Every structure is written in C-alpha cells, then in structure tokens.
C-alpha cells in the first residue's frame, strides 16, 4: 500500500524534543506518525516513529524524547484526527 500523506504539524524546540524544532508527518494507511528535525537535510531519517492503533501507541522509537515524555502527550492527535479532504 502506498504512502498516503495525512497531516503535518510543527512543534517548537524544547527540552522534551531534544532542543530540536520538529516537523510531524502522519501516514494514514498504517497509522504511523513521524517526527523530523526541521533543520535536517531532505531525506534524513525521522527522529521519532510511532504507530497508533485504536487511539493507543503500540510502537515507539525515539532517540530524542526525554524518559518522562516517552509517552503520547496528545500533541499528535490534532494531526491524526483531522478529516480527510
């Protein structure tokens, strides 16, 4: 199944993001959400990858999230829950 772009969001840098500005991208077909360093070169690997099923995080990889924030904070729901156009 091909990649289906579902949404885009910007998250300003903070200690919880490893002091990086993040661009979040949603992939609708597999329930995947990716965060990329906004200053990185095109084609760079994502800094955060997570998969959602039935509004729960079922898979997460992140070298930048702080241990206390290594859970879904809800910021991604505005991307996931937008109606398709």
Coordinates of C-alpha atoms in Angstrom, one line a residue:
X1 CA 0.0 0.0 0.0
X2 CA 1.5 3.4 -0.9
X3 CA 2.3 6.2 1.5
X4 CA -0.8 8.4 2.0
X5 CA 0.0 11.8 3.5
X6 CA -2.5 12.6 6.2
X7 CA -1.3 15.7 8.1
X8 CA 1.6 18.0 9.0
X9 CA 2.4 19.9 12.2
X10 CA 5.3 21.9 13.7
X11 CA 6.5 21.6 17.3
X12 CA 9.0 24.2 18.5
X13 CA 12.1 23.1 20.3
X14 CA 12.0 22.4 24.0
X15 CA 13.9 20.1 26.4
X16 CA 11.3 17.4 25.7
X17 CA 12.2 17.4 22.0
X18 CA 15.9 17.3 22.5
X19 CA 16.0 21.1 21.8
X20 CA 15.1 20.5 18.1
X21 CA 12.3 22.0 16.1
X22 CA 10.2 19.1 14.9
X23 CA 8.0 18.6 11.8
X24 CA 5.4 15.8 12.4
X25 CA 4.1 13.9 9.4
X26 CA 1.2 11.4 9.6
X27 CA 0.9 8.4 7.3
X28 CA -2.7 7.4 7.1
X29 CA -2.6 3.8 5.7
X30 CA -0.6 2.3 8.5
X31 CA -1.3 4.7 11.4
X32 CA 2.3 5.8 11.5
X33 CA 3.5 9.2 12.8
X34 CA 7.0 10.5 12.1
X35 CA 8.9 13.5 13.6
X36 CA 11.7 15.0 11.6
X37 CA 14.3 17.6 12.6
X38 CA 13.1 20.8 10.9
X39 CA 16.7 21.8 10.2
X40 CA 17.8 18.5 8.7
X41 CA 18.6 17.9 5.1
X42 CA 15.8 16.4 2.9
X43 CA 15.8 12.6 3.1
X44 CA 17.1 12.5 6.7
X45 CA 15.8 9.7 8.9
X46 CA 13.0 10.5 11.4
X47 CA 13.8 11.3 15.0
X48 CA 10.6 9.8 16.3
X49 CA 8.5 7.0 14.8
X50 CA 5.3 5.8 16.4
X51 CA 2.4 3.6 15.4
X52 CA -1.2 4.1 16.7
X53 CA -4.0 1.6 16.8
X54 CA -7.4 2.4 18.3
X55 CA -6.0 5.6 19.7
X56 CA -3.2 3.9 21.6
X57 CA 0.6 4.0 20.9
X58 CA 1.6 0.4 20.0
X59 CA 5.1 1.0 18.8
X60 CA 7.6 3.9 19.5
X61 CA 11.2 4.6 18.7
X62 CA 12.9 7.8 19.7
X63 CA 16.5 8.7 20.5
X64 CA 15.5 12.3 21.5
X65 CA 12.4 12.1 23.8
X66 CA 13.2 12.5 27.5
X67 CA 12.3 9.5 29.6
X68 CA 9.4 11.3 31.3
X69 CA 7.9 12.3 28.0
X70 CA 8.3 8.9 26.4
X71 CA 4.6 8.5 26.2
X72 CA 1.9 10.0 24.0
X73 CA 1.2 13.6 25.2
X74 CA -1.7 14.1 22.8
X75 CA 0.0 16.6 20.6
X76 CA -0.2 14.2 17.6
X77 CA -4.0 13.8 17.9
X78 CA -4.6 17.1 16.1
X79 CA -2.8 15.6 13.1
X80 CA -4.3 12.1 13.2
X81 CA -7.9 13.2 13.8
X82 CA -8.2 15.8 11.0
X83 CA -10.9 14.8 8.5
X84 CA -9.6 13.9 5.1
X85 CA -10.2 16.3 2.3

